[in-house]
Coordinates of C-alpha atoms in Angstrom, one line a residue:
M29 CA 39.8 -95.4 90.6
E30 CA 41.1 -92.2 89.2
N31 CA 39.4 -90.9 86.0
R32 CA 42.6 -91.1 84.0
H33 CA 42.6 -94.9 84.5
K34 CA 39.0 -95.3 83.2
I35 CA 38.5 -96.7 79.7
F36 CA 35.3 -94.7 79.2
N37 CA 36.3 -91.1 79.5
R38 CA 36.0 -88.0 77.3
E39 CA 39.5 -88.3 75.7
N40 CA 39.1 -92.0 74.9
G41 CA 35.7 -91.2 73.4
I42 CA 37.3 -88.6 71.2
F43 CA 39.9 -91.2 70.1
L44 CA 37.1 -93.6 69.1
V45 CA 35.2 -90.9 67.1
F46 CA 38.5 -89.8 65.4
A47 CA 39.3 -93.5 64.6
I48 CA 35.8 -94.1 63.1
I49 CA 36.1 -91.0 60.9
L50 CA 39.6 -91.9 59.7
I51 CA 38.7 -95.5 59.0
F52 CA 35.6 -94.4 57.1
F53 CA 37.6 -92.2 54.8
L54 CA 40.9 -94.1 54.6
G55 CA 40.2 -97.8 55.1
K56 CA 38.8 -99.7 52.1
S57 CA 36.6 -101.8 54.4
S58 CA 34.3 -98.8 55.0
P59 CA 31.0 -98.0 53.3
L60 CA 32.7 -95.2 51.4
Y61 CA 34.3 -97.9 49.1
Y62 CA 32.7 -100.3 46.7
L63 CA 34.6 -103.1 48.4
N64 CA 37.9 -104.0 49.9
D65 CA 39.7 -105.3 46.9
W66 CA 42.7 -106.7 48.7
V67 CA 43.0 -110.4 48.0
D68 CA 44.3 -111.3 51.5
A69 CA 41.5 -109.5 53.3
N70 CA 38.9 -111.4 51.2
A71 CA 40.5 -114.7 52.0
Y72 CA 40.4 -114.0 55.7
F73 CA 36.7 -113.0 55.3
T74 CA 35.9 -116.1 53.4
V75 CA 37.4 -118.4 56.1
G76 CA 35.8 -116.3 58.9
K77 CA 32.4 -116.7 57.1
G78 CA 33.0 -120.4 56.9
I79 CA 33.6 -120.6 60.7
V80 CA 30.2 -119.0 61.3
H81 CA 28.6 -121.7 59.1
G82 CA 30.4 -124.6 60.8
L83 CA 33.5 -125.0 58.6
V84 CA 36.9 -125.3 60.2
P85 CA 39.9 -123.4 59.0
Y86 CA 42.6 -125.5 57.3
R87 CA 40.5 -128.6 57.3
D88 CA 37.5 -127.4 55.3
L89 CA 38.9 -124.1 53.9
F90 CA 42.6 -124.1 53.3
D91 CA 44.7 -121.0 54.1
Q92 CA 48.0 -120.4 55.9
K93 CA 47.5 -117.4 58.2
G94 CA 47.0 -117.7 62.0
P95 CA 43.6 -119.0 63.2
L96 CA 42.9 -115.9 65.3
I97 CA 42.7 -113.7 62.2
Y98 CA 39.9 -115.9 61.0
F99 CA 38.0 -115.8 64.3
L100 CA 38.3 -112.0 64.1
H101 CA 36.8 -112.0 60.6
A102 CA 34.0 -114.3 61.8
I103 CA 33.0 -111.5 64.2
G104 CA 33.2 -109.1 61.3
Y105 CA 31.0 -111.3 59.3
L106 CA 28.4 -111.5 62.1
I107 CA 28.2 -107.7 62.0
S108 CA 27.9 -107.4 58.2
Q109 CA 27.6 -110.3 55.9
H110 CA 28.0 -109.0 52.3
N111 CA 30.8 -106.5 52.8
F112 CA 33.6 -105.4 55.1
W113 CA 31.7 -102.9 57.2
G114 CA 32.0 -105.1 60.2
I115 CA 35.7 -105.2 59.7
A116 CA 35.7 -101.4 59.5
V117 CA 34.1 -101.4 63.0
L118 CA 36.8 -103.6 64.4
E119 CA 39.5 -101.5 62.7
S120 CA 38.1 -98.4 64.4
F121 CA 38.3 -100.0 67.8
N122 CA 41.8 -101.3 67.0
L123 CA 43.0 -97.8 66.1
C124 CA 41.3 -96.3 69.1
A125 CA 43.1 -98.8 71.4
S126 CA 46.4 -97.9 69.8
M127 CA 45.8 -94.2 70.7
I128 CA 44.9 -95.1 74.2
I129 CA 48.0 -97.2 74.8
F130 CA 50.3 -94.5 73.2
K131 CA 48.7 -91.9 75.5
K132 CA 49.8 -94.1 78.5
I133 CA 53.3 -94.1 77.1
L134 CA 53.2 -90.3 76.8
Q135 CA 52.1 -90.0 80.4
L136 CA 55.5 -91.3 81.4
Y137 CA 57.5 -88.6 79.5
V138 CA 55.5 -85.4 78.6
S139 CA 53.2 -83.0 80.4
K140 CA 49.5 -83.4 80.4
P141 CA 48.7 -80.8 77.7
L142 CA 50.7 -82.9 75.2
Q143 CA 49.6 -86.3 76.2
F144 CA 46.2 -86.2 74.5
A145 CA 47.6 -84.2 71.5
G146 CA 50.5 -86.6 71.0
A147 CA 48.2 -89.7 71.1
L148 CA 46.3 -88.2 68.2
L149 CA 49.4 -88.6 66.0
V150 CA 49.1 -92.4 66.0
P151 CA 46.9 -92.6 63.0
M152 CA 49.3 -90.5 61.0
A153 CA 51.8 -93.3 61.2
F154 CA 49.5 -96.4 61.5
L155 CA 47.4 -95.5 58.4
A156 CA 50.3 -94.3 56.2
S157 CA 50.3 -95.4 52.6
P158 CA 51.5 -97.6 51.1
F159 CA 52.0 -99.7 54.2
F160 CA 48.4 -99.6 55.5
N161 CA 47.4 -100.5 51.9
A162 CA 43.7 -101.3 51.9
G163 CA 43.6 -102.0 55.6
D164 CA 42.6 -105.3 57.3
S165 CA 46.0 -106.8 57.4
V166 CA 47.1 -109.1 60.2
E167 CA 49.9 -106.6 61.0
E168 CA 47.4 -103.9 61.4
F169 CA 45.5 -105.8 64.1
M170 CA 48.7 -106.8 65.9
M171 CA 49.9 -103.2 66.3
P172 CA 48.1 -102.5 69.6
F173 CA 49.7 -105.6 71.1
I174 CA 53.2 -104.6 70.0
L175 CA 52.5 -101.1 71.3
Y176 CA 51.3 -102.5 74.6
L177 CA 54.6 -104.4 74.9
M178 CA 56.4 -101.1 74.3
Y179 CA 54.3 -99.4 76.9
S180 CA 55.2 -102.2 79.4
I181 CA 58.9 -101.8 78.6
C182 CA 58.8 -98.1 79.0
K183 CA 56.9 -98.4 82.3
I184 CA 59.5 -100.9 83.7
I185 CA 62.3 -98.6 82.6
H186 CA 60.5 -95.6 84.1
V187 CA 60.0 -97.3 87.4
N188 CA 63.7 -98.3 87.5
L189 CA 65.0 -95.1 85.9
H190 CA 67.8 -94.7 88.3
A191 CA 68.2 -98.4 89.2
N192 CA 71.6 -99.1 90.5
S193 CA 72.0 -101.0 93.7
F194 CA 68.4 -101.9 94.6
D195 CA 66.3 -104.7 93.1
F196 CA 64.8 -104.2 89.7
Q197 CA 61.1 -103.4 90.4
L198 CA 58.4 -105.3 88.4
D199 CA 54.7 -105.4 88.3
F200 CA 54.2 -109.2 87.9
K201 CA 50.5 -109.0 87.2
Q202 CA 51.3 -107.0 84.1
F203 CA 53.2 -110.0 82.7
Y204 CA 49.9 -111.8 82.4
W205 CA 48.7 -109.2 79.9
I206 CA 52.1 -109.3 78.1
G207 CA 51.7 -113.1 77.8
L208 CA 48.2 -112.7 76.6
G209 CA 49.4 -110.4 73.9
L210 CA 52.2 -112.8 73.0
G211 CA 49.6 -115.6 72.6
I212 CA 47.4 -113.5 70.4
V213 CA 50.3 -112.5 68.1
F214 CA 51.7 -116.0 68.0
W215 CA 48.3 -117.5 66.9
S216 CA 47.9 -114.7 64.3
K217 CA 51.3 -114.3 62.7
Y218 CA 54.1 -116.0 64.7
I219 CA 56.9 -114.3 62.9
L220 CA 56.1 -111.2 64.8
V221 CA 56.9 -112.7 68.2
G222 CA 60.5 -111.5 67.9
F223 CA 59.6 -108.4 70.0
W224 CA 58.6 -110.6 72.9
I225 CA 61.7 -112.9 72.4
G226 CA 64.0 -109.9 72.6
F227 CA 62.1 -108.6 75.7
F228 CA 62.5 -111.8 77.6
I229 CA 66.1 -112.2 76.7
A230 CA 66.8 -108.7 78.0
L231 CA 64.8 -109.3 81.2
T232 CA 66.7 -112.6 81.8
I233 CA 70.0 -110.8 81.4
I234 CA 68.9 -108.1 83.8
L235 CA 67.4 -110.3 86.5
F236 CA 70.1 -112.9 86.4
S237 CA 72.8 -110.2 86.7
R238 CA 71.1 -109.0 89.8
R239 CA 70.5 -112.6 91.1
Q240 CA 66.7 -112.0 91.2
F241 CA 66.0 -115.6 90.2
M242 CA 62.6 -115.8 92.0
D243 CA 61.5 -112.7 90.2
W244 CA 62.5 -114.2 86.9
L245 CA 60.5 -117.3 87.7
K246 CA 57.4 -115.2 88.6
V247 CA 57.8 -113.3 85.3
L248 CA 57.9 -116.6 83.5
L249 CA 54.9 -118.1 85.2
Y250 CA 52.6 -115.0 84.8
T251 CA 53.7 -114.7 81.1
L252 CA 53.0 -118.4 80.5
L253 CA 49.6 -118.1 82.1
G254 CA 48.6 -115.3 79.7
F255 CA 50.0 -117.2 76.7
I256 CA 48.3 -120.5 77.8
T257 CA 45.0 -118.6 78.1
V258 CA 45.0 -117.9 74.4
T259 CA 46.6 -121.1 73.3
A260 CA 44.2 -123.3 75.2
V261 CA 41.2 -121.6 73.5
V262 CA 42.8 -122.2 70.0
L263 CA 43.8 -125.8 70.6
L264 CA 40.5 -126.6 72.3
Y265 CA 38.6 -125.4 69.2
F266 CA 40.6 -127.5 66.8
L267 CA 40.7 -130.5 69.2
L268 CA 36.9 -130.5 69.4
N269 CA 36.7 -130.3 65.6
H270 CA 39.3 -133.1 65.2
A271 CA 41.5 -130.7 63.2
L272 CA 44.7 -130.3 65.2
S273 CA 46.8 -131.9 62.4
D274 CA 45.2 -129.5 59.9
L275 CA 46.0 -126.5 62.1
F276 CA 49.7 -127.5 62.3
F277 CA 49.9 -128.4 58.6
G278 CA 48.2 -125.2 57.4
Y279 CA 49.7 -122.7 59.9
F280 CA 53.2 -124.0 60.5
Y281 CA 54.2 -126.5 57.9
A282 CA 52.8 -124.6 54.9
N283 CA 54.5 -121.4 55.9
I284 CA 57.8 -123.0 56.8
S285 CA 58.2 -125.5 54.0
L286 CA 55.9 -125.0 51.1
Y287 CA 56.9 -121.6 49.8
Q288 CA 60.4 -122.9 48.9
I289 CA 62.4 -119.7 49.4
N290 CA 66.0 -120.7 48.9
M291 CA 68.2 -118.2 50.8
S292 CA 71.4 -118.6 52.6
T293 CA 71.7 -117.8 56.3
F294 CA 74.0 -114.9 55.5
T295 CA 71.5 -113.5 53.0
K296 CA 68.7 -113.8 55.6
V297 CA 70.8 -111.9 58.2
F298 CA 71.9 -109.3 55.7
N299 CA 68.4 -108.7 54.3
S300 CA 66.9 -108.5 57.8
I301 CA 69.4 -105.9 58.9
K302 CA 68.9 -104.0 55.6
Y303 CA 65.1 -103.9 55.8
L304 CA 65.1 -103.0 59.5
F305 CA 67.4 -100.1 59.4
F306 CA 67.0 -98.8 55.8
G307 CA 63.8 -100.5 54.4
F308 CA 61.6 -97.4 54.6
G309 CA 64.3 -95.3 52.9
M310 CA 64.8 -97.9 50.2
G311 CA 61.2 -97.4 49.3
G312 CA 61.6 -93.6 49.2
H313 CA 60.2 -93.0 52.6
W314 CA 63.2 -91.4 54.1
I315 CA 61.4 -89.2 56.7
I316 CA 59.8 -92.3 58.2
N317 CA 63.2 -94.1 58.1
I318 CA 64.9 -91.2 60.0
V319 CA 62.2 -91.2 62.6
L320 CA 62.7 -95.0 63.0
L321 CA 66.4 -94.5 63.4
L322 CA 65.7 -91.9 66.1
A323 CA 63.6 -94.5 67.9
I324 CA 66.5 -96.9 67.9
F325 CA 69.5 -94.7 68.4
V326 CA 68.2 -91.6 70.2
F327 CA 65.1 -92.5 72.3
P328 CA 66.7 -95.1 74.7
F329 CA 69.7 -92.8 75.3
N330 CA 67.7 -89.8 76.4
K331 CA 68.4 -89.2 80.1
K332 CA 64.6 -88.7 80.7
V333 CA 64.0 -92.2 79.3
S334 CA 66.8 -94.3 80.8
D335 CA 69.7 -93.5 83.2
A336 CA 70.8 -97.1 83.6
W337 CA 72.2 -99.8 81.3
E338 CA 69.3 -102.1 82.0
G339 CA 66.8 -99.6 80.4
K340 CA 68.8 -99.5 77.2
V341 CA 69.1 -103.3 77.0
L342 CA 65.4 -103.7 77.8
Y343 CA 64.3 -101.4 75.1
L344 CA 66.8 -102.2 72.3
L345 CA 66.7 -106.0 72.3
P346 CA 63.0 -106.2 71.6
V347 CA 63.3 -103.7 68.8
I348 CA 66.3 -105.5 67.2
F349 CA 64.9 -109.0 67.6
G350 CA 61.4 -108.0 66.5
G351 CA 62.7 -106.1 63.5
L352 CA 65.1 -108.8 62.4
L353 CA 62.8 -111.8 62.8
M354 CA 59.8 -110.2 61.0
F355 CA 61.9 -110.1 57.8
W356 CA 63.8 -113.4 58.3
G357 CA 64.0 -115.2 55.0
L358 CA 61.2 -113.2 53.4
T359 CA 60.8 -111.1 50.3
P360 CA 58.8 -108.4 52.2
R361 CA 55.6 -106.8 51.0
L362 CA 54.9 -103.2 51.9
Y363 CA 52.4 -104.1 54.7
Y364 CA 55.2 -106.1 56.4
W365 CA 56.6 -102.8 57.6
L366 CA 53.5 -101.8 59.6
P367 CA 54.8 -103.1 63.0
L368 CA 58.0 -101.0 62.5
L369 CA 55.7 -98.0 62.5
V370 CA 55.0 -98.8 66.1
I371 CA 58.7 -98.4 66.8
A372 CA 58.8 -95.3 64.7
M373 CA 56.3 -93.8 67.1
M374 CA 59.0 -94.0 69.8
G375 CA 61.2 -91.8 67.5
L376 CA 58.3 -89.4 67.2
L377 CA 58.1 -89.4 71.0
A378 CA 61.9 -88.6 71.2
I379 CA 61.2 -85.6 69.1
L380 CA 58.3 -84.6 71.2
I381 CA 60.3 -84.9 74.4
N382 CA 63.0 -82.6 73.1
V383 CA 60.6 -80.1 71.6
E384 CA 58.7 -79.8 74.9
T385 CA 61.9 -79.5 76.9
S386 CA 63.0 -76.7 74.6
F387 CA 59.6 -74.9 75.0
Q388 CA 59.7 -75.3 78.8
N389 CA 63.1 -73.7 78.9
N390 CA 62.5 -70.9 76.5
F391 CA 58.8 -70.5 75.7
P392 CA 56.8 -72.1 78.6
Q393 CA 53.8 -69.9 77.8
Q394 CA 53.6 -71.2 74.3
I395 CA 53.0 -74.9 75.2
P396 CA 49.2 -74.6 74.7
R397 CA 50.0 -73.3 71.2
L398 CA 52.3 -76.3 70.6
R399 CA 49.5 -78.6 71.7
N400 CA 47.1 -76.9 69.3
F401 CA 49.6 -77.2 66.5
I402 CA 50.0 -81.0 67.2
I403 CA 46.2 -81.5 67.2
V404 CA 45.8 -79.7 63.8
L405 CA 48.7 -81.7 62.4
A406 CA 47.1 -84.9 63.7
C407 CA 43.8 -84.1 62.0
V408 CA 45.4 -83.1 58.6
A409 CA 48.4 -85.4 58.3
P410 CA 46.5 -88.8 57.9
F411 CA 44.9 -87.4 54.7
M412 CA 48.3 -86.5 53.4
M413 CA 49.9 -89.8 54.4
N414 CA 47.1 -92.0 53.1
T415 CA 45.6 -91.5 49.6
N416 CA 43.0 -94.3 49.5
Y417 CA 40.1 -91.8 49.3
N418 CA 41.1 -91.3 45.6
F419 CA 39.8 -94.8 45.0
S420 CA 36.5 -94.4 46.9
K421 CA 33.0 -93.6 45.8
L422 CA 34.0 -89.9 46.0
Y423 CA 35.8 -90.6 42.7
P424 CA 33.5 -93.2 41.1
K425 CA 35.4 -93.3 37.8
N426 CA 38.8 -94.2 39.2
Y427 CA 40.8 -97.0 37.6
T428 CA 40.3 -99.5 40.4
V429 CA 36.6 -99.5 39.4
A430 CA 37.0 -99.7 35.7
Y431 CA 39.8 -99.1 33.1
Q432 CA 38.6 -98.7 29.6
S433 CA 35.7 -101.0 30.4
K434 CA 31.9 -100.5 30.5
G435 CA 30.1 -100.2 33.8
D436 CA 30.3 -98.0 36.9
L437 CA 31.0 -100.8 39.3
P438 CA 34.1 -103.0 39.9
A439 CA 34.1 -106.5 38.4
Q440 CA 33.1 -108.2 41.6
L441 CA 29.9 -106.3 42.0
Q442 CA 29.0 -106.7 38.3
F443 CA 29.6 -110.4 38.6
K444 CA 27.4 -110.5 41.7
K445 CA 24.4 -109.2 39.7
I446 CA 24.8 -112.1 37.2
I447 CA 25.5 -114.8 39.8
D448 CA 22.5 -113.7 41.9
R449 CA 20.1 -114.4 39.1
Q450 CA 20.6 -118.1 39.5
K451 CA 19.3 -119.5 42.8
N452 CA 21.8 -121.4 44.9
A453 CA 24.6 -121.0 42.4
K454 CA 27.9 -122.5 43.2
V455 CA 31.0 -120.4 42.6
L456 CA 34.7 -121.2 42.4
N457 CA 37.6 -118.6 42.5
Y458 CA 39.9 -120.4 40.1
G459 CA 43.7 -120.3 39.6
T460 CA 44.3 -117.0 41.5
L461 CA 44.0 -115.3 44.9
D462 CA 40.7 -114.5 46.5
L463 CA 39.1 -111.8 44.3
G464 CA 36.3 -111.0 46.7
V465 CA 33.4 -112.6 44.8
Y466 CA 32.7 -115.0 47.7
T467 CA 32.4 -111.8 49.8
V468 CA 30.0 -109.8 47.7
T469 CA 27.8 -112.7 46.9
N470 CA 27.9 -114.1 50.5
K471 CA 28.7 -117.5 49.0
I472 CA 30.3 -120.3 51.1
P473 CA 32.9 -122.2 49.0
D474 CA 32.2 -125.8 48.4
S475 CA 35.9 -126.6 47.7
K476 CA 38.5 -126.8 50.4
Y477 CA 40.9 -125.1 48.0
F478 CA 38.6 -122.1 47.4
Y479 CA 41.5 -120.1 45.9
I480 CA 45.1 -120.6 44.9
L481 CA 47.8 -119.4 47.3
N482 CA 51.2 -118.2 46.1
I483 CA 52.6 -121.7 46.7
P484 CA 54.4 -123.4 43.7
K485 CA 52.5 -126.2 42.1
S486 CA 55.6 -128.5 42.5
A487 CA 55.4 -127.9 46.3
F488 CA 51.7 -128.4 46.7
P489 CA 50.1 -130.1 43.7
E490 CA 47.0 -131.2 45.6
M491 CA 45.7 -127.6 45.7
Y492 CA 45.9 -127.2 41.9
Q493 CA 44.6 -130.7 41.2
Q494 CA 41.5 -130.3 43.4
Q495 CA 40.6 -127.0 41.6
D496 CA 41.0 -128.7 38.2
K497 CA 38.8 -131.5 39.4
V498 CA 36.0 -129.0 40.2
I499 CA 36.4 -127.6 36.7
T500 CA 36.5 -130.9 34.8
H501 CA 33.5 -132.3 36.7
K502 CA 31.6 -128.9 36.3
Q503 CA 30.9 -128.8 40.0
A504 CA 30.7 -125.0 40.0
D505 CA 28.0 -123.1 38.2
F506 CA 30.2 -120.0 37.9
V507 CA 34.0 -119.5 37.9
V508 CA 35.8 -116.2 38.5
T509 CA 39.5 -115.6 37.7
R510 CA 41.8 -112.9 36.5
T511 CA 44.8 -112.4 34.1
P512 CA 47.1 -109.6 33.2
A513 CA 45.2 -107.3 30.9
G514 CA 45.7 -108.3 27.2
Q515 CA 46.3 -111.9 28.1
D516 CA 43.4 -114.3 27.3
L517 CA 42.6 -117.4 29.4
V518 CA 44.4 -119.9 27.0
D519 CA 47.6 -117.8 27.0
A520 CA 47.4 -117.8 30.8
G521 CA 47.4 -121.7 30.8
M522 CA 43.7 -122.1 31.7
D523 CA 42.8 -124.5 28.8
T524 CA 41.0 -126.8 31.3
L525 CA 38.8 -123.9 32.3
T526 CA 37.9 -122.9 28.7
D527 CA 37.2 -126.5 27.8
H528 CA 34.3 -126.7 30.3
Y529 CA 33.2 -123.1 30.8
R530 CA 32.3 -120.2 28.6
V531 CA 33.1 -116.5 29.2
I532 CA 30.0 -114.4 29.9
K533 CA 31.6 -111.3 31.3
K534 CA 35.0 -109.7 31.5
H535 CA 36.1 -106.4 33.0
N536 CA 39.4 -104.4 33.3
Q537 CA 40.4 -102.7 36.5
V538 CA 43.6 -101.9 38.4
N539 CA 44.5 -103.8 41.5
D540 CA 47.7 -103.4 43.5
N541 CA 49.0 -101.1 40.8
E542 CA 48.6 -103.8 38.1
L543 CA 46.1 -103.6 35.2
L544 CA 44.1 -106.9 35.2
T545 CA 41.2 -108.5 33.4
Y546 CA 38.6 -110.1 35.6
W547 CA 36.7 -113.0 34.0
L548 CA 33.3 -114.5 34.8
L549 CA 32.6 -117.9 33.2
K550 CA 29.5 -120.2 33.3
K551 CA 29.6 -123.9 32.7
K552 CA 28.8 -125.1 29.2

């Protein structure tokens, strides 16, 4: 096997080291930060920890994300139990894999000197604030799979660059890996499968137009085999734990029905189109928006990319379907746009192709300097695109640690010191999202509803009632919650809590650009 096909080679080793350095400085899961204070990440970690200790997602610990994200966090917990350092390790490999895959795409279009340098540009996009946020989102871990699909599309187009009269050439074994990626994405965040839906619609149009019906059947079978490989593992786990109904309720029904988003079909279509084509610009990120538009309207029409209608269809339908479905019926949060940064990389590639062509025609001897410039840009740009380090231990007095409050540690770590004084203390995260106290104390929740999701009480009263039951029966030794700064617990509607627990510590800090008061209470 040629060296360029080996996973363990010098360039890939550099990618891994580069990824480790960047995640260390820019990802809040790393040891450079007091903790990852993002509520979603802490919920994933809590459920993942529960899996290691024999609890089953949805049945024993209720959440609504895909099961594979919890299995991933179970691995992270096995690496490091009191913090997110294990997740930082997984994030580093995830980012490294993205660079390796993008280099394979570059090998189809640019000369060797620019392949390695161009791949180093991936973190500049994938770690960009505010979309990367604190790190450890489902979207972040799905990006290599979306990127691999884009590589597969580009490879098929490249092989059939001048396809006209002959059969459309396909590597059927590659569709097993495409199906495997589809399965992983489906069981992590199913709303992201639009990229695969668009891909198979495009491939069906192409193969049927050429009457390659047997090839279409082979594509279907290999893809299904990959998808079933993942699905069988997931379903077997829940079947053996007698929790299939819990899986379908938590992952599908809760997401589809409980959030009660009332939106007309027209509004859903209009918003999806708006967010896909202009979402970055609406948030003030017009440079990214322009690069994304280049990926959609310039890259597939470059003669070096595609010289046949099939190539344009095969590229555009996945991008359009993926972009529209991921925003369907949603009020998007910033990290929802992360998968579109994968597509934006294709716009960056379009720029790179044109720049290299210009250099080859006019300044061929300057290509090494172009390569060096790209490498320097790739090393500097992530620290300009991501500003998380301002909230790290390098700046210990930052407002995410304390805001006009005593102490040089965030609330979670201050609360940990108090909770740890009582042996086998039971903790409840009450009335709010997962604040991270389960994580820093390494506590396993005793309540199925270990935190409150953003689901209205009218839609899912059981979740609220069960937490109130824990409070009224004083089943937890300590309770943690938070309110907007300046609002006390009674004003926040937590009378039940104050009737049975007393405040022993409170602390102000900023989270997600909002000033909040964190409360620690102990039962009376």
